[in-house]
PDB file of C-alpha atoms in Angstrom:
ATOM      1  CA  MET A  14     -16.565  -1.377 -14.254  1.00  0.00           C
ATOM      2  CA  GLY A  15     -13.505  -2.995 -12.904  1.00  0.00           C
ATOM      3  CA  ARG A  16     -10.627  -0.993 -13.158  1.00  0.00           C
ATOM      4  CA  ARG A  17      -6.736  -1.691 -12.739  1.00  0.00           C
ATOM      5  CA  ILE A  18      -5.052   0.767 -11.612  1.00  0.00           C
ATOM      6  CA  LEU A  19      -0.754   0.746 -10.817  1.00  0.00           C
ATOM      7  CA  ILE A  20       0.868   3.362  -8.203  1.00  0.00           C
ATOM      8  CA  ILE A  21       3.984   3.839  -8.490  1.00  0.00           C
ATOM      9  CA  ASP A  22       5.390   6.096  -5.318  1.00  0.00           C
ATOM     10  CA  ASP A  23       8.283   5.564  -3.152  1.00  0.00           C
ATOM     11  CA  GLU A  24       6.904   6.293  -0.179  1.00  0.00           C
ATOM     12  CA  ASP A  25       5.040   3.493   1.639  1.00  0.00           C
ATOM     13  CA  ASP A  26       2.230   4.965   3.418  1.00  0.00           C
ATOM     14  CA  ILE A  27       0.745   7.011   0.450  1.00  0.00           C
ATOM     15  CA  ARG A  28       1.130   3.563  -1.773  1.00  0.00           C
ATOM     16  CA  GLN A  29      -0.504   1.444   1.397  1.00  0.00           C
ATOM     17  CA  VAL A  30      -3.711   4.224   1.847  1.00  0.00           C
ATOM     18  CA  ALA A  31      -3.980   4.576  -2.146  1.00  0.00           C
ATOM     19  CA  ALA A  32      -4.003   1.172  -2.082  1.00  0.00           C
ATOM     20  CA  LEU A  33      -6.607   0.896   0.590  1.00  0.00           C
ATOM     21  CA  SER A  34      -8.965   3.396  -0.575  1.00  0.00           C
ATOM     22  CA  LEU A  35      -9.020   2.770  -4.804  1.00  0.00           C
ATOM     23  CA  GLU A  36      -9.987  -1.223  -4.049  1.00  0.00           C
ATOM     24  CA  THR A  37     -12.145  -0.320  -0.850  1.00  0.00           C
ATOM     25  CA  ILE A  38     -14.793   2.805  -2.091  1.00  0.00           C
ATOM     26  CA  ALA A  39     -14.015   1.703  -5.722  1.00  0.00           C
ATOM     27  CA  GLY A  40     -13.793  -1.912  -6.264  1.00  0.00           C
ATOM     28  CA  TRP A  41     -10.823  -1.746  -8.308  1.00  0.00           C
ATOM     29  CA  ASP A  42      -7.130  -3.891  -9.138  1.00  0.00           C
ATOM     30  CA  VAL A  43      -4.364  -1.700  -7.253  1.00  0.00           C
ATOM     31  CA  VAL A  44      -0.568  -2.966  -8.401  1.00  0.00           C
ATOM     32  CA  LEU A  45       2.348  -1.572  -6.613  1.00  0.00           C
ATOM     33  CA  ALA A  46       5.723  -0.451  -7.348  1.00  0.00           C
ATOM     34  CA  ASN A  47       8.213   1.177  -5.603  1.00  0.00           C
ATOM     35  CA  SER A  48      10.332   2.838  -8.021  1.00  0.00           C
ATOM     36  CA  GLY A  49      10.094   4.308 -11.059  1.00  0.00           C
ATOM     37  CA  ALA A  50      12.317   1.193 -13.083  1.00  0.00           C
ATOM     38  CA  LEU A  51      10.010  -1.091 -12.142  1.00  0.00           C
ATOM     39  CA  GLY A  52       6.636   0.770 -12.102  1.00  0.00           C
ATOM     40  CA  VAL A  53       7.778   0.954 -15.939  1.00  0.00           C
ATOM     41  CA  GLU A  54       8.124  -2.745 -15.869  1.00  0.00           C
ATOM     42  CA  VAL A  55       4.717  -3.674 -14.459  1.00  0.00           C
ATOM     43  CA  ALA A  56       3.177  -1.268 -16.473  1.00  0.00           C
ATOM     44  CA  ALA A  57       4.260  -3.454 -19.316  1.00  0.00           C
ATOM     45  CA  LYS A  58       3.674  -6.334 -18.227  1.00  0.00           C
ATOM     46  CA  GLU A  59      -0.103  -5.699 -16.646  1.00  0.00           C
ATOM     47  CA  GLN A  60      -1.336  -3.101 -18.680  1.00  0.00           C
ATOM     48  CA  PRO A  61      -3.271  -0.801 -16.300  1.00  0.00           C
ATOM     49  CA  ASP A  62      -5.849   1.211 -17.154  1.00  0.00           C
ATOM     50  CA  ALA A  63      -4.239   3.869 -15.372  1.00  0.00           C
ATOM     51  CA  ILE A  64      -1.196   4.866 -13.018  1.00  0.00           C
ATOM     52  CA  LEU A  65      -0.956   7.136 -10.500  1.00  0.00           C
ATOM     53  CA  LEU A  66       2.884   8.211 -10.936  1.00  0.00           C
ATOM     54  CA  ASP A  67       4.774  10.101  -7.816  1.00  0.00           C
ATOM     55  CA  VAL A  68       6.820  13.034  -8.469  1.00  0.00           C
ATOM     56  CA  MET A  69       9.895  12.851  -6.067  1.00  0.00           C
ATOM     57  CA  MET A  70      11.023   9.867  -5.867  1.00  0.00           C
ATOM     58  CA  PRO A  71      14.882   9.127  -5.580  1.00  0.00           C
ATOM     59  CA  GLU A  72      17.082   7.104  -9.009  1.00  0.00           C
ATOM     60  CA  MET A  73      14.130   7.752 -11.723  1.00  0.00           C
ATOM     61  CA  ASP A  74      11.650  10.401 -10.534  1.00  0.00           C
ATOM     62  CA  GLY A  75       7.954  10.629 -12.323  1.00  0.00           C
ATOM     63  CA  PRO A  76       8.691  12.372 -15.447  1.00  0.00           C
ATOM     64  CA  THR A  77      11.279  10.747 -16.101  1.00  0.00           C
ATOM     65  CA  THR A  78       9.592   7.668 -15.425  1.00  0.00           C
ATOM     66  CA  PHE A  79       6.510   9.640 -17.582  1.00  0.00           C
ATOM     67  CA  LEU A  80       9.095   9.575 -20.613  1.00  0.00           C
ATOM     68  CA  LYS A  81      10.087   6.139 -20.280  1.00  0.00           C
ATOM     69  CA  LEU A  82       6.422   5.036 -20.274  1.00  0.00           C
ATOM     70  CA  GLN A  83       5.793   7.174 -23.497  1.00  0.00           C
ATOM     71  CA  SER A  84       8.787   5.877 -25.153  1.00  0.00           C
ATOM     72  CA  THR A  85       7.912   2.520 -24.305  1.00  0.00           C
ATOM     73  CA  PRO A  86       5.099   1.240 -26.896  1.00  0.00           C
ATOM     74  CA  GLN A  87       3.354  -1.126 -24.376  1.00  0.00           C
ATOM     75  CA  THR A  88       2.284   1.525 -21.937  1.00  0.00           C
ATOM     76  CA  ALA A  89       2.761   4.861 -23.952  1.00  0.00           C
ATOM     77  CA  ASN A  90      -1.240   4.701 -24.560  1.00  0.00           C
ATOM     78  CA  ILE A  91      -1.688   4.081 -20.874  1.00  0.00           C
ATOM     79  CA  PRO A  92      -2.982   7.231 -18.824  1.00  0.00           C
ATOM     80  CA  VAL A  93      -0.616   8.511 -16.075  1.00  0.00           C
ATOM     81  CA  LEU A  94      -1.700  10.930 -13.312  1.00  0.00           C
ATOM     82  CA  LEU A  95       0.824  12.249 -11.848  1.00  0.00           C
ATOM     83  CA  LEU A  96       1.219  12.521  -7.288  1.00  0.00           C
ATOM     84  CA  THR A  97       2.891  15.346  -5.850  1.00  0.00           C
ATOM     85  CA  ALA A  98       2.962  17.359  -2.299  1.00  0.00           C
ATOM     86  CA  LYS A  99       4.161  19.758  -4.907  1.00  0.00           C
ATOM     87  CA  VAL A 100       1.898  23.032  -5.169  1.00  0.00           C
ATOM     88  CA  GLN A 101       3.403  25.934  -6.032  1.00  0.00           C
ATOM     89  CA  GLY A 102       2.543  27.018  -9.502  1.00  0.00           C
ATOM     90  CA  SER A 103       5.917  26.645 -11.421  1.00  0.00           C
ATOM     91  CA  ASP A 104       5.938  23.550 -10.625  1.00  0.00           C
ATOM     92  CA  GLN A 105       2.365  22.509 -11.452  1.00  0.00           C
ATOM     93  CA  ARG A 106       3.281  24.159 -15.132  1.00  0.00           C
ATOM     94  CA  ARG A 107       5.479  22.297 -15.272  1.00  0.00           C
ATOM     95  CA  PHE A 108       4.031  18.806 -14.797  1.00  0.00           C
ATOM     96  CA  ALA A 109       1.572  19.582 -16.950  1.00  0.00           C
ATOM     97  CA  GLY A 110       3.823  20.797 -20.070  1.00  0.00           C
ATOM     98  CA  LEU A 111       4.863  17.093 -19.721  1.00  0.00           C
ATOM     99  CA  GLY A 112       1.653  15.903 -21.272  1.00  0.00           C
ATOM    100  CA  VAL A 113       0.201  13.633 -18.485  1.00  0.00           C
ATOM    101  CA  ALA A 114      -3.698  13.224 -18.078  1.00  0.00           C
ATOM    102  CA  GLY A 115      -3.680  15.088 -15.239  1.00  0.00           C
ATOM    103  CA  ILE A 116      -2.172  16.137 -11.706  1.00  0.00           C
ATOM    104  CA  LEU A 117      -3.406  14.952  -8.293  1.00  0.00           C
ATOM    105  CA  PHE A 118      -2.358  16.656  -4.855  1.00  0.00           C
ATOM    106  CA  LYS A 119      -1.130  14.860  -1.584  1.00  0.00           C
ATOM    107  CA  PRO A 120      -2.637  15.285   0.550  1.00  0.00           C
ATOM    108  CA  PHE A 121      -5.499  13.446  -1.181  1.00  0.00           C
ATOM    109  CA  ASP A 122      -8.832  12.399   0.849  1.00  0.00           C
ATOM    110  CA  PRO A 123      -8.755   8.662   0.433  1.00  0.00           C
ATOM    111  CA  LEU A 124     -12.701   8.783   0.904  1.00  0.00           C
ATOM    112  CA  LEU A 125     -12.157  10.636  -2.454  1.00  0.00           C
ATOM    113  CA  LEU A 126      -9.278   9.788  -4.264  1.00  0.00           C
ATOM    114  CA  SER A 127     -11.323   7.440  -6.311  1.00  0.00           C
ATOM    115  CA  LYS A 128     -13.584   9.513  -7.444  1.00  0.00           C
ATOM    116  CA  GLN A 129     -10.341  12.429  -8.053  1.00  0.00           C
ATOM    117  CA  VAL A 130      -9.111   9.418 -10.466  1.00  0.00           C
ATOM    118  CA  SER A 131     -12.231   9.577 -12.439  1.00  0.00           C
ATOM    119  CA  ASP A 132     -13.155  13.047 -12.890  1.00  0.00           C
ATOM    120  CA  ALA A 133      -9.564  13.299 -14.058  1.00  0.00           C
ATOM    121  CA  LEU A 134     -10.430  10.341 -16.760  1.00  0.00           C
ATOM    122  CA  GLY A 135     -13.082  10.479 -18.250  1.00  0.00           C
ATOM    123  CA  TRP A 136     -14.748   7.385 -16.309  1.00  0.00           C
ATOM    124  CA  LYS A 137     -18.244   7.653 -16.183  1.00  0.00           C
ATOM    125  CA  ASP A 138     -18.795   4.261 -14.312  1.00  0.00           C
TER     126      ASP A 138
ATOM    127  CA  MET B  26      -0.721 -13.817 -12.416  1.00  0.00           C
ATOM    128  CA  GLU B  27       3.036 -14.228 -12.493  1.00  0.00           C
ATOM    129  CA  LYS B  28       4.605 -11.082 -10.631  1.00  0.00           C
ATOM    130  CA  LEU B  29       7.769  -9.441 -11.388  1.00  0.00           C
ATOM    131  CA  PRO B  30      10.315 -10.180  -8.660  1.00  0.00           C
ATOM    132  CA  GLY B  31      10.472  -7.077  -7.346  1.00  0.00           C
ATOM    133  CA  GLN B  32       6.685  -6.765  -7.681  1.00  0.00           C
ATOM    134  CA  ALA B  33       6.288 -10.272  -5.976  1.00  0.00           C
ATOM    135  CA  ASN B  34       8.389  -8.214  -2.953  1.00  0.00           C
ATOM    136  CA  GLU B  35       6.494  -5.561  -3.059  1.00  0.00           C
ATOM    137  CA  GLU B  36       3.403  -7.583  -3.021  1.00  0.00           C
ATOM    138  CA  SER B  37       4.770  -9.859  -0.213  1.00  0.00           C
ATOM    139  CA  SER B  38       5.441  -6.316   2.136  1.00  0.00           C
ATOM    140  CA  ARG B  39       2.004  -5.307   1.640  1.00  0.00           C
ATOM    141  CA  LYS B  40       0.136  -8.278   2.785  1.00  0.00           C
ATOM    142  CA  THR B  41       2.126  -9.191   5.993  1.00  0.00           C
ATOM    143  CA  ALA B  42       4.066  -6.185   8.637  1.00  0.00           C
ATOM    144  CA  SER B  43       2.496  -3.450   7.095  1.00  0.00           C
ATOM    145  CA  ASP B  44      -0.743  -3.997   5.690  1.00  0.00           C
ATOM    146  CA  PRO B  45      -3.845  -4.456   7.941  1.00  0.00           C
ATOM    147  CA  VAL B  46      -6.017  -6.442   5.545  1.00  0.00           C
ATOM    148  CA  THR B  47      -5.622  -8.134   2.461  1.00  0.00           C
ATOM    149  CA  SER B  48      -6.735  -7.197  -0.999  1.00  0.00           C
ATOM    150  CA  ALA B  49      -9.397  -9.990  -0.964  1.00  0.00           C
ATOM    151  CA  GLU B  50     -11.337  -8.189   1.930  1.00  0.00           C
ATOM    152  CA  ARG B  51     -10.156  -5.065   0.900  1.00  0.00           C
ATOM    153  CA  ARG B  52     -12.390  -6.021  -1.969  1.00  0.00           C
ATOM    154  CA  SER B  53     -14.909  -7.416  -0.124  1.00  0.00           C
ATOM    155  CA  LEU B  54     -16.037  -4.173   1.141  1.00  0.00           C
ATOM    156  CA  ARG B  55     -17.324  -3.063  -2.514  1.00  0.00           C
ATOM    157  CA  SER B  56     -20.715  -1.602  -2.441  1.00  0.00           C
ATOM    158  CA  GLN B  57     -23.732  -0.478  -4.847  1.00  0.00           C
ATOM    159  CA  THR B  58     -26.263   1.055  -2.530  1.00  0.00           C
ATOM    160  CA  PRO B  59     -25.934   4.349  -0.634  1.00  0.00           C
ATOM    161  CA  GLN B  60     -26.136   2.622   3.134  1.00  0.00           C
ATOM    162  CA  GLU B  61     -23.816  -0.076   1.375  1.00  0.00           C
ATOM    163  CA  GLN B  62     -21.308   3.349   0.124  1.00  0.00           C
ATOM    164  CA  ALA B  63     -21.366   4.480   3.692  1.00  0.00           C
ATOM    165  CA  GLU B  64     -20.708   0.764   5.272  1.00  0.00           C
ATOM    166  CA  SER B  65     -17.651   1.140   3.000  1.00  0.00           C
ATOM    167  CA  GLN B  66     -16.654   4.887   3.863  1.00  0.00           C
ATOM    168  CA  ARG B  67     -17.005   3.331   7.698  1.00  0.00           C
ATOM    169  CA  LYS B  68     -14.958   0.727   6.725  1.00  0.00           C
ATOM    170  CA  LEU B  69     -12.069   2.141   5.260  1.00  0.00           C
ATOM    171  CA  ASN B  70     -11.909   4.514   8.331  1.00  0.00           C
ATOM    172  CA  ASP B  71     -11.518   2.032  10.248  1.00  0.00           C
ATOM    173  CA  LEU B  72      -8.856   0.354   8.562  1.00  0.00           C
ATOM    174  CA  LEU B  73      -7.258   4.189   7.894  1.00  0.00           C
ATOM    175  CA  ALA B  74      -6.770   3.891  12.114  1.00  0.00           C
ATOM    176  CA  THR B  75      -5.096   0.840  12.195  1.00  0.00           C
ATOM    177  CA  LEU B  76      -2.294   1.761   9.331  1.00  0.00           C
ATOM    178  CA  TRP B  77      -1.988   4.948  11.327  1.00  0.00           C
ATOM    179  CA  GLU B  78      -1.233   2.906  14.100  1.00  0.00           C
ATOM    180  CA  GLN B  79       0.925   0.839  12.590  1.00  0.00           C
ATOM    181  CA  ARG B  80       2.846   3.703  10.428  1.00  0.00           C
ATOM    182  CA  LYS B  81       2.584   5.736  13.712  1.00  0.00           C
ATOM    183  CA  GLY B  82       5.964   5.049  14.663  1.00  0.00           C
ATOM    184  CA  ILE B  83       7.605   5.610  11.358  1.00  0.00           C
ATOM    185  CA  LEU B  84       6.267   8.982  11.113  1.00  0.00           C
ATOM    186  CA  LEU B  85       7.743   9.852  14.430  1.00  0.00           C
ATOM    187  CA  GLU B  86      10.995   8.492  13.135  1.00  0.00           C
ATOM    188  CA  ARG B  87      11.069  10.795  10.113  1.00  0.00           C
ATOM    189  CA  LEU B  88      10.053  14.124  12.818  1.00  0.00           C
ATOM    190  CA  ARG B  89      12.800  12.604  14.524  1.00  0.00           C
ATOM    191  CA  VAL B  90      15.028  13.251  11.725  1.00  0.00           C
ATOM    192  CA  LEU B  91      13.652  16.937  10.489  1.00  0.00           C
ATOM    193  CA  LYS B  92      14.673  18.051  14.510  1.00  0.00           C
ATOM    194  CA  GLU B  93      18.394  16.556  13.292  1.00  0.00           C
ATOM    195  CA  SER B  94      18.468  18.309  11.068  1.00  0.00           C
ATOM    196  CA  ILE B  95      17.119  21.356  12.591  1.00  0.00           C
ATOM    197  CA  ALA B  96      19.837  21.072  15.091  1.00  0.00           C
ATOM    198  CA  ASP B  97      22.439  20.218  12.848  1.00  0.00           C
ATOM    199  CA  LEU B  98      22.019  23.781  10.996  1.00  0.00           C
ATOM    200  CA  GLU B  99      22.204  25.522  14.139  1.00  0.00           C
ATOM    201  CA  THR B 100      25.884  24.306  14.147  1.00  0.00           C
ATOM    202  CA  SER B 101      27.452  23.700  11.191  1.00  0.00           C
ATOM    203  CA  GLY B 102      24.614  24.682   8.434  1.00  0.00           C
ATOM    204  CA  SER B 103      24.827  22.123   5.928  1.00  0.00           C
ATOM    205  CA  ALA B 104      23.531  22.133   2.788  1.00  0.00           C
ATOM    206  CA  GLU B 105      23.050  18.446   3.074  1.00  0.00           C
ATOM    207  CA  SER B 106      21.717  18.781   6.423  1.00  0.00           C
ATOM    208  CA  ARG B 107      19.102  21.371   4.863  1.00  0.00           C
ATOM    209  CA  LYS B 108      18.424  19.195   1.534  1.00  0.00           C
ATOM    210  CA  ARG B 109      17.757  15.754   4.337  1.00  0.00           C
ATOM    211  CA  GLY B 110      15.422  18.192   6.531  1.00  0.00           C
ATOM    212  CA  ALA B 111      13.161  19.663   3.134  1.00  0.00           C
ATOM    213  CA  GLU B 112      13.423  16.187   2.257  1.00  0.00           C
ATOM    214  CA  THR B 113      11.692  14.918   5.491  1.00  0.00           C
ATOM    215  CA  ALA B 114       9.212  17.863   5.579  1.00  0.00           C
ATOM    216  CA  HIS B 115       8.052  17.198   1.918  1.00  0.00           C
ATOM    217  CA  LYS B 116       7.610  13.408   2.945  1.00  0.00           C
ATOM    218  CA  LEU B 117       5.538  14.854   6.367  1.00  0.00           C
ATOM    219  CA  ALA B 118       3.482  17.148   3.994  1.00  0.00           C
ATOM    220  CA  GLY B 119       2.391  14.427   1.634  1.00  0.00           C
ATOM    221  CA  ILE B 120       1.070  11.959   4.217  1.00  0.00           C
ATOM    222  CA  LEU B 121       0.158  13.434   7.180  1.00  0.00           C
ATOM    223  CA  GLY B 122      -3.381  15.264   5.854  1.00  0.00           C
ATOM    224  CA  THR B 123      -4.171  11.945   4.044  1.00  0.00           C
ATOM    225  CA  PHE B 124      -4.553  10.359   7.560  1.00  0.00           C
ATOM    226  CA  GLY B 125      -6.689  13.990   8.447  1.00  0.00           C
ATOM    227  CA  LEU B 126      -4.597  16.031   9.985  1.00  0.00           C
ATOM    228  CA  PRO B 127      -4.183  19.083   7.190  1.00  0.00           C
ATOM    229  CA  ARG B 128      -2.788  20.863  10.036  1.00  0.00           C
ATOM    230  CA  GLY B 129      -0.056  18.161   9.848  1.00  0.00           C
ATOM    231  CA  THR B 130       0.304  18.694   6.688  1.00  0.00           C
ATOM    232  CA  ASP B 131       0.288  22.473   6.504  1.00  0.00           C
ATOM    233  CA  LEU B 132       3.787  22.656   9.332  1.00  0.00           C
ATOM    234  CA  ALA B 133       5.485  20.624   7.408  1.00  0.00           C
ATOM    235  CA  ARG B 134       4.777  22.402   4.300  1.00  0.00           C
ATOM    236  CA  GLU B 135       6.238  25.357   5.970  1.00  0.00           C
ATOM    237  CA  ALA B 136       9.089  23.773   7.236  1.00  0.00           C
ATOM    238  CA  GLU B 137       9.925  22.192   4.013  1.00  0.00           C
ATOM    239  CA  VAL B 138       9.465  25.731   2.011  1.00  0.00           C
ATOM    240  CA  THR B 139      12.172  27.347   4.605  1.00  0.00           C
ATOM    241  CA  LEU B 140      14.673  24.737   4.642  1.00  0.00           C
ATOM    242  CA  GLU B 141      14.238  25.250   0.245  1.00  0.00           C
ATOM    243  CA  ARG B 142      14.587  28.733   0.459  1.00  0.00           C
ATOM    244  CA  PRO B 143      17.945  29.749  -1.149  1.00  0.00           C
ATOM    245  CA  ALA B 144      18.901  31.969   1.064  1.00  0.00           C
ATOM    246  CA  PRO B 145      21.456  31.626   4.403  1.00  0.00           C
ATOM    247  CA  LEU B 146      18.839  30.516   7.758  1.00  0.00           C
ATOM    248  CA  GLU B 147      18.484  33.712  10.277  1.00  0.00           C
ATOM    249  CA  PRO B 148      18.314  32.695  13.909  1.00  0.00           C
ATOM    250  CA  ALA B 149      14.320  33.366  13.491  1.00  0.00           C
ATOM    251  CA  ASP B 150      14.393  30.849  10.753  1.00  0.00           C
ATOM    252  CA  LEU B 151      15.600  28.092  13.029  1.00  0.00           C
ATOM    253  CA  HIS B 152      13.268  29.238  15.677  1.00  0.00           C
ATOM    254  CA  ARG B 153      10.495  28.924  13.838  1.00  0.00           C
ATOM    255  CA  LEU B 154      11.764  25.297  12.847  1.00  0.00           C
ATOM    256  CA  HIS B 155      12.147  23.934  16.439  1.00  0.00           C
ATOM    257  CA  GLY B 156       8.363  25.806  16.489  1.00  0.00           C
ATOM    258  CA  LEU B 157       6.847  23.919  13.555  1.00  0.00           C
ATOM    259  CA  ALA B 158       8.950  20.300  14.439  1.00  0.00           C
ATOM    260  CA  ASP B 159       7.343  20.812  17.770  1.00  0.00           C
ATOM    261  CA  GLU B 160       3.868  21.140  17.189  1.00  0.00           C
ATOM    262  CA  LEU B 161       4.329  18.507  14.636  1.00  0.00           C
ATOM    263  CA  GLY B 162       5.348  16.508  17.339  1.00  0.00           C
ATOM    264  CA  LEU B 163       2.397  16.787  19.358  1.00  0.00           C
ATOM    265  CA  LEU B 164      -0.158  16.810  16.313  1.00  0.00           C
ATOM    266  CA  ILE B 165       1.355  12.926  15.657  1.00  0.00           C
ATOM    267  CA  ASP B 166       1.259  12.500  19.540  1.00  0.00           C
ATOM    268  CA  HIS B 167      -2.261  12.899  20.593  1.00  0.00           C
ATOM    269  CA  ARG B 168      -3.870  11.920  16.539  1.00  0.00           C
ATOM    270  CA  SER B 169      -7.550  11.855  17.376  1.00  0.00           C
ATOM    271  CA  LEU B 170      -9.492  11.010  14.458  1.00  0.00           C
ATOM    272  CA  PRO B 171     -11.086  13.567  13.002  1.00  0.00           C
ATOM    273  CA  ASN B 172     -14.040  13.466  10.464  1.00  0.00           C
ATOM    274  CA  GLY B 173     -14.928  10.420  12.208  1.00  0.00           C
ATOM    275  CA  ARG B 174     -11.107   9.317  10.540  1.00  0.00           C
TER     276      ARG B 174
END
């Protein structure tokens, strides 16, 4: 089943690799945004099936972006997976407490990213 | 599909200098059978290798910033240099493993953790940071394609 994923990350490399991975392996459509503010706009307009959201971004970081998505009626029901290179337990607990659908860790394996997303969201297709 | 102004810029940048293939080309690699799936994985590895060659210079520039921050810490010890170094190490940690360099992620993460510690840096810490940066440079310069990547 075709899916549309929005990737919000300020890092060009991460956006590029994740897009290559999801489009090539899973055949999903990918939409990109390089900031939290733009990501909220794109999410409202494009209505993706899920959002991969980087944690550490300048100006509007991942948690702040997530709260903005949650408070926006058009995006409140879109599942969000945080994407982070932070591996410390305290960080993970803080992120989980936000109410996100899941947490994926950098570095990710490009061959497995789409499976990780599907598993985290309970997608069977 | 209509795009927001910022998104259009983003899409444009993806499909020019920094993107080795177009979205349509990537989507053409979708597969169903195990054989086709293996082929799409091989093609993804090829695309990643191409992307690596395009991005290697940027990663080396980040490493240069990290080394500069470490050098600054030896002389001034400023909080700004430490923060910049930690942020740069964090970015390297996040991407190197994705490009098939898990050792690079480990090295960069150690540098990040060291720079984020609240305690003042000792000479031994700075010596270790130099060693981490040097090894990162070797890894990036001589990246082969582990596991076919």
